[in-house]
Short mmCIF file of C-alpha atoms in Angstrom, two decimals:
data_model
loop_
_atom_site.label_atom_id
_atom_site.label_comp_id
_atom_site.label_asym_id
_atom_site.label_seq_id
_atom_site.Cartn_x
_atom_site.Cartn_y
_atom_site.Cartn_z
CA MET A 13 167.15 18.21 44.27
CA LEU A 14 165.40 16.21 47.00
CA MET A 15 162.01 16.69 45.31
CA LEU A 16 163.41 15.62 41.93
CA SER A 17 164.94 12.51 43.45
CA SER A 18 161.69 11.69 45.22
CA ILE A 19 159.82 11.95 41.91
CA LEU A 20 162.33 9.63 40.25
CA LEU A 21 162.01 7.11 43.05
CA MET A 22 158.20 7.25 42.91
CA CYS A 23 158.28 6.59 39.17
CA LEU A 24 160.64 3.69 39.73
CA SER A 25 158.48 2.22 42.48
CA GLN A 26 155.37 2.34 40.28
CA SER A 27 157.13 0.35 37.57
CA THR A 28 159.15 -2.44 39.21
CA HIS A 29 159.90 -1.64 42.85
CA GLN A 30 158.26 -0.77 46.12
CA ILE A 31 160.46 1.35 48.37
CA SER A 32 160.80 1.12 52.15
CA HIS A 33 162.72 3.82 54.01
CA ILE A 34 163.74 2.89 57.55
CA GLN A 35 165.31 5.28 60.04
CA PRO A 36 166.84 3.25 62.90
CA GLN A 37 165.64 4.50 66.30
CA GLY A 38 169.08 5.09 67.80
CA TYR A 39 172.76 4.61 66.94
CA PHE A 40 173.08 2.02 64.17
CA ASP A 41 176.42 0.50 63.14
CA GLY A 42 175.18 -1.80 60.38
CA GLU A 43 174.31 -4.92 62.41
CA MET A 44 171.08 -6.25 60.84
CA GLU A 45 169.46 -9.46 59.64
CA PHE A 46 166.49 -10.44 57.44
CA ALA A 47 164.40 -13.28 58.91
CA ASP A 48 160.77 -14.25 59.42
CA ALA A 49 159.86 -12.79 62.82
CA ASP A 50 156.10 -13.53 62.89
CA GLY A 51 155.83 -16.77 60.90
CA ASP A 52 153.86 -15.37 57.95
CA GLY A 53 156.49 -16.44 55.40
CA ASP A 54 157.78 -12.93 54.69
CA LEU A 55 161.30 -11.89 55.64
CA ASP A 56 161.29 -9.15 58.28
CA LEU A 57 164.15 -6.88 59.36
CA PHE A 58 166.06 -7.17 62.65
CA VAL A 59 168.21 -4.12 63.47
CA ALA A 60 170.59 -3.66 66.43
CA VAL A 61 170.56 -0.12 67.86
CA PHE A 62 171.93 1.76 70.87
CA VAL A 63 169.68 4.31 72.59
CA ASP A 64 169.51 5.80 76.09
CA TYR A 65 172.60 3.83 77.14
CA LYS A 66 170.92 0.53 76.30
CA ARG A 67 171.19 -1.90 73.37
CA TYR A 68 168.11 -3.10 71.54
CA ILE A 69 166.97 -5.30 68.65
CA ASP A 70 164.24 -3.52 66.68
CA VAL A 71 162.04 -5.67 64.44
CA TYR A 72 160.40 -4.15 61.33
CA LEU A 73 157.72 -6.41 59.85
CA GLN A 74 157.19 -6.80 56.10
CA HIS A 75 153.72 -6.76 54.57
CA GLU A 76 152.96 -6.88 50.84
CA ASN A 77 156.54 -6.01 49.81
CA LEU A 78 156.81 -3.05 52.18
CA PHE A 79 158.57 -2.79 55.55
CA ALA A 80 157.05 -0.87 58.43
CA THR A 81 158.63 2.55 59.04
CA THR A 82 158.58 2.07 62.82
CA PRO A 83 159.55 -1.12 64.69
CA GLN A 84 156.81 -3.43 65.89
CA GLN A 85 159.15 -4.89 68.51
CA HIS A 86 161.72 -3.06 70.65
CA ILE A 87 163.67 -5.83 72.40
CA GLN A 88 166.29 -4.88 74.97
CA ILE A 89 169.55 -6.81 74.73
CA PRO A 90 170.59 -8.10 78.18
CA ASP A 91 173.71 -6.46 79.55
CA THR A 92 175.69 -9.71 79.57
CA VAL A 93 174.94 -10.58 75.92
CA VAL A 94 177.94 -10.37 73.59
CA ALA A 95 176.50 -11.35 70.19
CA TRP A 96 173.21 -12.38 68.61
CA ALA A 97 171.80 -14.45 65.77
CA VAL A 98 168.38 -15.35 64.35
CA GLY A 99 166.95 -18.76 63.51
CA ASP A 100 163.97 -21.11 63.95
CA PHE A 101 165.30 -22.74 67.11
CA LEU A 102 161.80 -23.27 68.58
CA PRO A 103 159.84 -24.90 65.73
CA ASP A 104 156.68 -25.20 67.84
CA GLN A 105 156.44 -21.41 68.06
CA PRO A 106 155.70 -19.04 65.15
CA GLY A 107 158.52 -17.20 63.43
CA GLU A 108 162.25 -17.25 64.03
CA GLU A 109 163.82 -16.54 67.39
CA ILE A 110 166.72 -14.40 68.57
CA ILE A 111 169.76 -16.23 69.92
CA TRP A 112 171.78 -14.55 72.68
CA THR A 113 175.40 -15.57 73.31
CA ALA A 114 177.04 -14.62 76.59
CA ALA A 115 180.37 -15.47 78.22
CA ARG A 116 179.15 -18.76 79.71
CA GLY A 117 176.11 -19.73 77.76
CA VAL A 118 173.88 -19.55 74.71
CA TYR A 119 170.17 -18.81 75.00
CA VAL A 120 167.13 -18.68 72.72
CA ARG A 121 164.51 -16.00 73.38
CA ASN A 122 161.01 -17.52 73.22
CA SER A 123 157.83 -15.75 72.13
CA ALA A 124 157.12 -14.67 75.71
CA GLY A 125 160.48 -12.92 75.90
CA ARG A 126 162.08 -15.40 78.29
CA PRO A 127 165.53 -16.88 77.55
CA GLN A 128 165.89 -20.67 77.38
CA VAL A 129 169.30 -22.28 77.80
CA LEU A 130 170.75 -23.95 74.70
CA SER A 131 174.34 -24.40 75.86
CA ARG A 132 176.44 -23.80 78.97
CA SER A 133 179.74 -23.77 77.08
CA SER A 134 182.14 -20.86 77.58
CA GLN A 135 182.23 -18.61 74.54
CA LEU A 136 185.35 -17.11 73.01
CA LEU A 137 183.61 -13.73 72.63
CA ASP A 138 183.03 -12.98 76.30
CA VAL A 139 183.13 -9.18 76.72
CA PRO A 140 179.99 -7.25 75.68
CA TYR A 141 180.32 -4.10 73.61
CA ALA A 142 179.05 -0.97 75.31
CA PHE A 143 177.02 0.34 72.36
CA SER A 144 176.74 -2.51 69.87
CA ALA A 145 176.03 -6.21 69.56
CA PRO A 146 177.72 -8.06 66.67
CA ARG A 147 175.66 -10.58 64.72
CA LEU A 148 176.88 -14.17 64.33
CA ASN A 149 176.61 -15.53 60.78
CA THR A 150 177.24 -19.21 61.56
CA VAL A 151 173.57 -20.30 61.50
CA ALA A 152 172.50 -22.63 58.66
CA ASP A 153 170.38 -25.71 57.94
CA ILE A 154 173.26 -28.10 57.26
CA ASP A 155 171.38 -31.44 57.27
CA ASN A 156 168.31 -30.51 55.17
CA ASP A 157 165.78 -31.10 57.96
CA GLY A 158 164.33 -27.60 57.72
CA LEU A 159 165.74 -26.56 61.11
CA PRO A 160 168.89 -24.54 61.81
CA GLU A 161 172.21 -25.51 63.29
CA ILE A 162 174.82 -23.10 64.65
CA VAL A 163 178.59 -23.15 65.08
CA LEU A 164 179.57 -21.79 68.48
CA LEU A 165 183.00 -20.24 68.90
CA THR A 166 184.06 -21.50 72.29
CA THR A 167 187.23 -21.08 74.30
CA THR A 168 188.43 -24.48 73.06
CA GLY A 169 187.34 -24.32 69.40
CA TYR A 170 184.12 -25.03 67.50
CA GLN A 171 180.95 -26.61 68.80
CA VAL A 172 178.28 -27.59 66.26
CA MET A 173 174.88 -27.39 67.94
CA GLN A 174 171.43 -28.37 66.65
CA HIS A 175 168.30 -26.28 67.17
CA ASP A 176 167.41 -28.11 70.39
CA GLY A 177 170.85 -27.77 71.98
CA THR A 178 172.14 -31.22 70.98
CA VAL A 179 175.87 -31.09 70.23
CA SER A 180 176.66 -32.89 66.97
CA GLY A 181 180.35 -32.07 66.83
CA THR A 182 183.19 -30.67 68.94
CA ILE A 183 186.37 -29.57 67.18
CA ASP A 184 189.23 -28.48 69.40
CA LEU A 185 191.28 -25.63 68.00
CA GLN A 186 194.06 -23.63 69.55
CA VAL A 187 193.17 -19.97 69.41
CA SER A 188 195.55 -17.56 67.72
CA GLU A 189 197.06 -14.99 70.05
CA GLY A 190 198.21 -11.56 68.98
CA ARG A 191 199.95 -8.69 70.71
CA ALA A 192 200.49 -5.09 69.86
CA PRO A 193 204.13 -3.93 69.66
CA VAL A 194 205.75 -3.32 73.02
CA ALA A 195 205.04 0.23 74.17
CA ALA A 196 208.29 1.69 75.43
CA SER A 197 208.33 4.88 77.50
CA ASN A 198 210.52 6.61 74.94
CA LEU A 199 212.05 6.07 71.52
CA PHE A 200 215.43 7.10 70.15
CA GLY A 201 216.80 8.29 73.48
CA GLY A 202 213.70 10.25 74.44
CA LYS A 203 213.74 12.45 71.31
CA ILE A 204 210.52 10.93 69.98
CA ARG A 205 207.51 10.00 72.07
CA PRO A 206 205.34 7.11 70.90
CA LYS A 207 201.88 8.09 69.67
CA LEU A 208 199.36 5.79 71.33
CA SER A 209 196.05 6.89 69.82
CA SER A 210 193.52 4.60 68.13
CA GLN A 211 194.55 1.58 70.14
CA GLU A 212 192.35 -0.76 72.14
CA LEU A 213 192.70 -0.14 75.87
CA SER A 214 195.17 2.64 75.16
CA SER A 215 193.80 4.64 78.10
CA LEU A 216 194.82 1.97 80.61
CA PHE A 217 198.20 3.46 81.51
CA VAL A 218 199.66 2.44 84.87
CA PRO A 219 201.50 5.25 86.72
CA ASN A 220 204.51 4.35 88.82
CA GLU A 221 205.51 5.88 92.16
CA ASP A 222 207.51 8.77 90.68
CA VAL A 223 205.67 12.05 90.22
CA GLY A 224 204.87 12.88 86.61
CA VAL A 225 206.15 9.62 85.19
CA ILE A 226 204.00 7.09 83.34
CA ASN A 227 204.89 3.43 82.90
CA TYR A 228 203.28 1.97 79.83
CA PRO A 229 202.11 -1.64 80.05
CA ALA A 230 204.17 -4.29 78.30
CA ALA A 231 201.63 -4.34 75.47
CA LEU A 232 198.69 -2.11 74.67
CA PHE A 233 196.40 -5.07 74.16
CA SER A 234 196.33 -8.74 73.39
CA SER A 235 193.75 -10.66 71.39
CA VAL A 236 192.63 -14.20 70.71
CA SER A 237 190.79 -15.41 67.63
CA LEU A 238 189.54 -18.44 65.74
CA PRO A 239 189.35 -18.85 61.97
CA THR A 240 185.95 -18.22 60.41
CA PRO A 241 183.96 -21.46 59.93
CA VAL A 242 182.41 -21.86 56.46
CA TRP A 243 179.77 -24.37 55.33
CA ALA A 244 180.13 -26.20 52.00
CA ASP A 245 179.20 -29.59 50.55
CA VAL A 246 182.78 -30.53 49.82
CA ASN A 247 182.26 -34.22 48.96
CA GLY A 248 178.85 -33.95 47.22
CA ASP A 249 176.74 -36.09 49.56
CA GLY A 250 174.08 -33.38 49.98
CA LEU A 251 175.18 -32.46 53.52
CA GLN A 252 177.04 -29.29 54.46
CA ASP A 253 180.58 -29.83 55.75
CA LEU A 254 182.58 -27.59 58.08
CA THR A 255 185.67 -25.93 56.60
CA TYR A 256 188.12 -23.31 57.81
CA LYS A 257 191.51 -21.86 56.90
CA LYS A 258 194.25 -21.85 59.52
CA GLU A 259 197.68 -20.56 58.63
CA ASN A 260 198.52 -22.12 55.25
CA MET A 261 196.09 -25.04 55.49
CA LEU A 262 192.46 -25.56 54.52
CA TYR A 263 190.70 -27.99 56.89
CA VAL A 264 187.58 -30.03 56.04
CA HIS A 265 185.40 -31.82 58.62
CA LEU A 266 182.79 -33.92 56.83
CA GLN A 267 179.25 -34.30 58.15
CA ASN A 268 178.62 -38.04 58.30
CA SER A 269 175.41 -40.00 57.73
CA GLU A 270 174.54 -39.60 61.42
CA PHE A 271 174.74 -35.81 60.96
CA GLU A 272 177.79 -35.62 63.21
CA PHE A 273 181.33 -34.27 62.91
CA LEU A 274 184.53 -35.96 64.01
CA PRO A 275 187.02 -33.96 66.12
CA GLN A 276 189.84 -34.55 63.62
CA ALA A 277 189.75 -33.19 60.07
CA ASP A 278 188.80 -35.64 57.33
CA ARG A 279 191.17 -33.87 54.97
CA ILE A 280 193.70 -31.04 55.13
CA PHE A 281 194.55 -29.21 51.92
CA ALA A 282 197.92 -27.47 51.73
CA LEU A 283 197.40 -24.06 50.16
CA PRO A 284 199.88 -22.76 47.57
CA ASP A 285 202.84 -20.93 49.07
CA SER A 286 201.74 -17.50 50.29
CA SER A 287 204.95 -16.23 51.87
CA LYS A 288 204.96 -13.27 49.47
CA SER A 289 201.24 -12.97 48.84
CA LYS A 290 197.96 -12.45 50.65
CA TYR A 291 194.74 -14.41 50.23
CA GLU A 292 192.09 -11.82 49.41
CA GLN A 293 189.29 -14.28 48.60
CA LEU A 294 188.92 -17.98 49.40
CA GLU A 295 185.42 -19.16 48.60
CA TRP A 296 183.62 -22.44 48.00
CA VAL A 297 181.57 -22.17 44.80
CA THR A 298 179.62 -24.44 42.44
CA VAL A 299 181.08 -24.22 38.96
CA GLY A 300 181.49 -27.66 37.41
CA GLY A 301 177.82 -28.67 37.48
CA LYS A 302 178.38 -31.39 40.10
CA LYS A 303 177.16 -31.49 43.68
CA THR A 304 180.71 -31.28 45.00
CA ALA A 305 181.97 -27.83 45.90
CA ASP A 306 184.61 -26.11 43.79
CA LEU A 307 187.11 -23.61 45.15
CA LEU A 308 187.78 -20.02 44.08
CA MET A 309 191.08 -18.56 45.25
CA VAL A 310 192.14 -14.94 44.75
CA ARG A 311 195.46 -13.70 46.08
CA SER A 312 197.62 -10.63 45.63
CA SER A 313 201.35 -10.06 45.83
CA GLU A 314 202.68 -8.24 48.88
CA ASP A 315 206.26 -7.69 47.78
CA VAL A 316 205.67 -5.05 45.11
CA LEU A 317 205.68 -1.41 46.23
CA SER A 318 203.75 0.19 43.39
CA GLN A 319 200.36 1.61 42.58
CA THR A 320 199.25 -1.77 41.23
CA ARG A 321 200.36 -5.29 42.08
CA PRO A 322 200.11 -8.76 40.56
CA TRP A 323 196.98 -10.77 41.35
CA GLN A 324 196.18 -14.42 40.72
CA VAL A 325 192.72 -15.92 40.28
CA ARG A 326 192.68 -19.72 40.63
CA LEU A 327 189.77 -22.11 40.18
CA TYR A 328 189.81 -25.72 41.41
CA LEU A 329 187.06 -28.03 40.15
CA ASP A 330 186.11 -30.77 42.62
CA PRO A 331 189.21 -30.52 44.81
CA TRP A 332 187.86 -33.33 47.02
CA GLN A 333 188.33 -35.77 44.16
CA ALA A 334 191.67 -34.24 43.14
CA LYS A 335 192.86 -34.46 46.77
CA SER A 336 195.24 -31.51 46.39
CA LEU A 337 195.46 -27.86 45.34
CA ASP A 338 198.73 -28.17 43.46
CA VAL A 339 197.37 -27.53 39.96
CA PRO A 340 194.38 -25.24 39.36
CA ASP A 341 191.87 -25.93 36.60
CA ALA A 342 192.00 -22.26 35.63
CA LEU A 343 194.55 -19.54 36.31
CA PHE A 344 194.24 -15.82 35.52
CA LYS A 345 196.94 -13.22 36.16
CA ILE A 346 195.85 -9.60 36.50
CA GLN A 347 197.65 -6.37 37.40
CA SER A 348 195.46 -4.35 39.74
CA THR A 349 195.21 -2.18 42.84
CA ALA A 350 192.00 -3.90 43.99
CA LEU A 351 190.20 -6.80 42.36
CA GLY A 352 186.75 -8.33 42.77
CA VAL A 353 185.94 -11.73 41.27
CA HIS A 354 182.44 -13.12 40.66
CA LEU A 355 181.01 -16.16 38.88
CA PHE A 356 177.95 -15.52 36.70
CA ASP A 357 176.53 -16.83 33.43
CA VAL A 358 176.67 -13.61 31.39
CA ASN A 359 175.95 -15.17 27.96
CA GLY A 360 173.11 -17.53 28.88
CA ASP A 361 174.78 -20.84 27.98
CA ASP A 362 174.22 -22.30 31.50
CA ALA A 363 177.96 -22.24 32.25
CA LEU A 364 179.47 -19.90 34.83
CA ASP A 365 181.89 -17.29 33.51
CA VAL A 366 184.68 -15.61 35.49
CA CYS A 367 183.81 -11.93 35.94
CA THR A 368 186.43 -9.51 37.22
CA SER A 369 186.12 -5.96 38.53
CA ASN A 370 189.58 -4.38 38.31
CA TRP A 371 190.32 -1.07 40.07
CA SER A 372 193.67 0.67 39.48
CA LEU A 373 194.91 3.89 41.04
CA ASP A 374 197.10 6.18 38.93
CA LEU A 375 198.75 8.86 41.07
CA GLY A 376 200.24 10.62 38.05
CA LEU A 377 203.85 11.47 37.27
CA LEU A 378 205.71 13.32 40.02
CA GLY A 379 202.47 14.53 41.52
CA ARG A 380 201.38 16.42 38.41
CA GLY A 381 197.68 16.35 37.70
CA SER A 382 194.83 14.81 39.65
CA PRO A 383 195.06 11.12 40.61
CA GLN A 384 192.92 8.89 38.41
CA LEU A 385 190.90 5.83 39.34
CA ASP A 386 190.57 3.38 36.45
CA HIS A 387 187.95 0.64 36.43
CA ILE A 388 187.85 -2.29 34.00
CA ALA A 389 185.00 -4.79 34.18
CA SER A 390 185.51 -7.92 32.10
CA ALA A 391 184.45 -11.55 31.79
CA TYR A 392 186.21 -14.75 30.73
CA LEU A 393 183.66 -17.00 29.08
CA ALA A 394 183.42 -20.69 29.91
CA ASP A 395 184.10 -23.06 27.00
CA GLU A 396 184.67 -26.79 26.45
CA SER A 397 188.26 -26.61 27.63
CA GLY A 398 187.59 -24.42 30.66
CA TRP A 399 187.63 -20.66 30.24
CA GLY A 400 188.89 -18.35 27.54
CA VAL A 401 192.35 -16.87 28.01
CA ARG A 402 191.15 -13.42 26.98
CA PRO A 403 188.12 -11.51 28.27
CA VAL A 404 185.13 -11.34 25.94
CA PHE A 405 184.63 -7.66 26.80
CA ALA A 406 186.40 -4.95 28.78
CA GLU A 407 184.16 -2.14 30.00
CA LYS A 408 186.58 0.69 30.82
CA ARG A 409 186.01 3.84 32.82
CA SER A 410 188.26 6.50 34.36
CA MET A 411 187.42 9.13 36.93
CA SER A 412 189.34 11.83 38.74
CA VAL A 413 189.78 11.21 42.44
CA ASP A 414 188.99 14.90 43.00
CA ASP A 415 185.54 14.36 41.48
CA ILE A 416 184.58 11.54 43.83
CA ASP A 417 182.19 12.96 46.42
CA SER A 418 180.71 9.74 47.79
CA PHE A 419 182.10 6.42 48.98
CA VAL A 420 179.78 3.58 48.10
CA THR A 421 180.68 -0.12 48.28
CA LEU A 422 178.97 -2.39 45.77
CA ASP A 423 179.62 -5.36 43.50
CA SER A 424 179.92 -4.63 39.77
CA PHE A 425 178.33 -7.97 38.86
CA THR A 426 175.11 -9.00 40.61
CA SER A 427 172.33 -11.54 40.31
CA ASP A 428 169.21 -10.67 38.33
CA LEU A 429 167.82 -7.22 39.19
CA THR A 430 165.73 -6.62 36.08
CA GLY A 431 163.56 -9.74 35.93
CA ASP A 432 164.98 -11.39 32.81
CA GLY A 433 166.73 -14.20 34.70
CA ALA A 434 170.22 -13.00 33.72
CA PRO A 435 172.86 -11.27 35.87
CA ASP A 436 173.26 -7.51 35.64
CA PHE A 437 176.03 -4.92 35.71
CA VAL A 438 175.96 -2.27 38.47
CA GLU A 439 177.97 0.96 38.75
CA LEU A 440 177.85 4.48 40.16
CA SER A 441 177.20 7.36 37.80
CA GLU A 442 179.14 10.62 37.82
CA ASN A 443 176.42 12.24 39.93
CA GLY A 444 176.36 9.41 42.46
CA SER A 445 173.31 7.45 41.37
CA LEU A 446 173.14 3.67 41.18
CA ARG A 447 172.89 2.47 37.58
CA VAL A 448 171.96 -1.05 36.47
CA ARG A 449 172.68 -2.23 32.90
CA LYS A 450 171.96 -5.53 31.19
CA PHE A 451 174.33 -7.82 29.31
CA GLU A 452 173.73 -8.05 25.56
CA VAL A 453 174.56 -11.33 23.80
CA SER A 454 175.34 -11.42 20.08
CA GLU A 455 177.19 -13.64 17.62
CA GLY A 456 180.31 -11.58 18.30
CA GLY A 457 180.19 -12.26 22.03
CA VAL A 458 178.88 -10.32 25.01
CA SER A 459 178.77 -6.61 25.79
CA ILE A 460 177.15 -4.32 28.36
CA ALA A 461 174.15 -2.27 27.21
CA ASN A 462 174.66 1.47 26.81
CA SER A 463 171.29 2.37 28.34
CA ASN A 464 170.33 2.00 32.00
CA THR A 465 167.52 -0.28 33.08
CA ILE A 466 167.51 1.09 36.64
CA ASP A 467 168.83 4.45 37.89
CA LEU A 468 168.59 5.15 41.64
CA PRO A 469 169.74 8.46 43.19
CA LEU A 470 171.65 7.49 46.34
CA GLN A 471 172.05 10.92 47.99
CA ALA A 472 174.67 9.57 50.38
CA LEU A 473 178.22 10.49 51.27
CA ALA A 474 178.83 6.86 52.21
CA ALA A 475 176.69 3.78 51.70
CA LYS A 476 176.78 0.02 51.25
CA VAL A 477 174.73 -1.55 48.47
CA GLY A 478 173.68 -5.19 48.68
CA VAL A 479 171.45 -7.48 46.63
CA ILE A 480 169.30 -10.04 48.43
CA GLN A 481 166.22 -12.12 47.64
CA LEU A 482 163.46 -10.82 49.94
CA ASN A 483 160.30 -11.99 48.18
CA SER A 484 159.30 -14.85 45.87
CA ASP A 485 159.53 -13.21 42.43
CA SER A 486 163.02 -14.67 41.66
CA THR A 487 164.40 -11.16 41.17
CA GLY A 488 166.99 -9.58 43.46
CA ASP A 489 166.07 -6.73 45.77
CA ILE A 490 168.36 -3.79 46.50
CA VAL A 491 169.28 -2.87 50.08
CA ILE A 492 171.13 0.42 50.62
CA THR A 493 172.61 0.84 54.09
CA ARG A 494 173.81 4.27 55.26
CA SER A 495 175.08 5.48 58.61
CA GLN A 496 171.58 6.13 59.97
CA ALA A 497 169.18 4.92 57.27
CA ILE A 498 168.19 1.76 55.42
CA GLU A 499 166.45 1.85 52.03
CA ILE A 500 164.96 -1.31 50.55
CA PHE A 501 163.93 -1.44 46.89
CA MET A 502 161.69 -4.48 46.65
CA SER A 503 161.16 -5.82 43.15
CA THR A 504 157.57 -6.58 42.17
CA ILE A 505 158.19 -8.15 38.76
CA LYS A 506 155.73 -10.96 38.06
#
């Protein structure tokens, strides 16, 4: 089976892809980043690993659409470092640098390996992991000067910092505090003992002075957190603005003409009532053809105890101009167990369509028969009045839960993988391979082709599939991440 799969992969690589197989040199928990490490214009791979009781960043260089199988750099993460990021914070030196964040400072690692101070602010994440280092994803070029900025999560809120350490905005936010339920020494008169496994700090029990008696702490753990900052050009001036969701409000801090941010929000949007629902997806998108950001909102009901539940998909076009989120420009209601929503132009008319990936679990009647997992992929086409009220196609598929022997996360709708400039449809086959099919446009509408354009054997019990642009051919590249392996299928379509 392995030889057959290798032959298939070799045939595939000779046609449209070059394949890189990377085996991380140590424990790997998925923390990785693509960035230009040596300044040659190609995106290289940064991987965080744990080996010999130390944490490292391994750098795999890319050359002619292939990644090295062994790391060219093996960089030890200092013991006090909590998280890391990558960006061109030293423009006078080649390539992009690694950013270290510690409890009381942020540093950039120069080409000689020495850390330079960027900030002395106290960071919210202040306790290093023993075997891992999470990657910060708040780095972006927000003012179009070709150099990165970063949002620091400090003990008092956000701090927007430029590549040279200049602070261009400080936004004070009260952190959210959480506690685990109080851990009593017994329940129901001592008849039931509380089970305290799988809890942070659950081993920190404090014995009292009586022999054989344990006093549990008042709470197993407490936590503090800040909402995730998200960049978007909300008002259409060409500059990225800082947005975040806190409780039932959406906050927007505009970047002004001096490339600075005011401490107070320029606008606060009240989100629709969510007392009986959960926001599954809240994403700034570009739908209406203007520079201003549009808003995609996906939420599910929490008050229905059934195998499926009601979902709502809402689209708001230019909410900055509308000044409120009271009335959406499009509303779709779907019954589902899990729902993924994407915006792609599936029929080639230069308008973004609403694509949904609907997963429903059917447990059967009274436990008879094997549970079934039903998948329906569909698209609502954009028209002059907005979007159609009915999907233009519904690609249906059912599978027995007993037949599922691998757990792979992927998006059903992706950007172009086949080189024709159009989005593609991705799914897993019955034998666990990754299949890519094209959309076919006709006078009757849109459908998904019956034949596969790409078929990749995954050979994995669990994997994560992502699509990213790694070279300059305008075609997406496939990255498959497993527990201890990374496979990169680099497109070479001209």
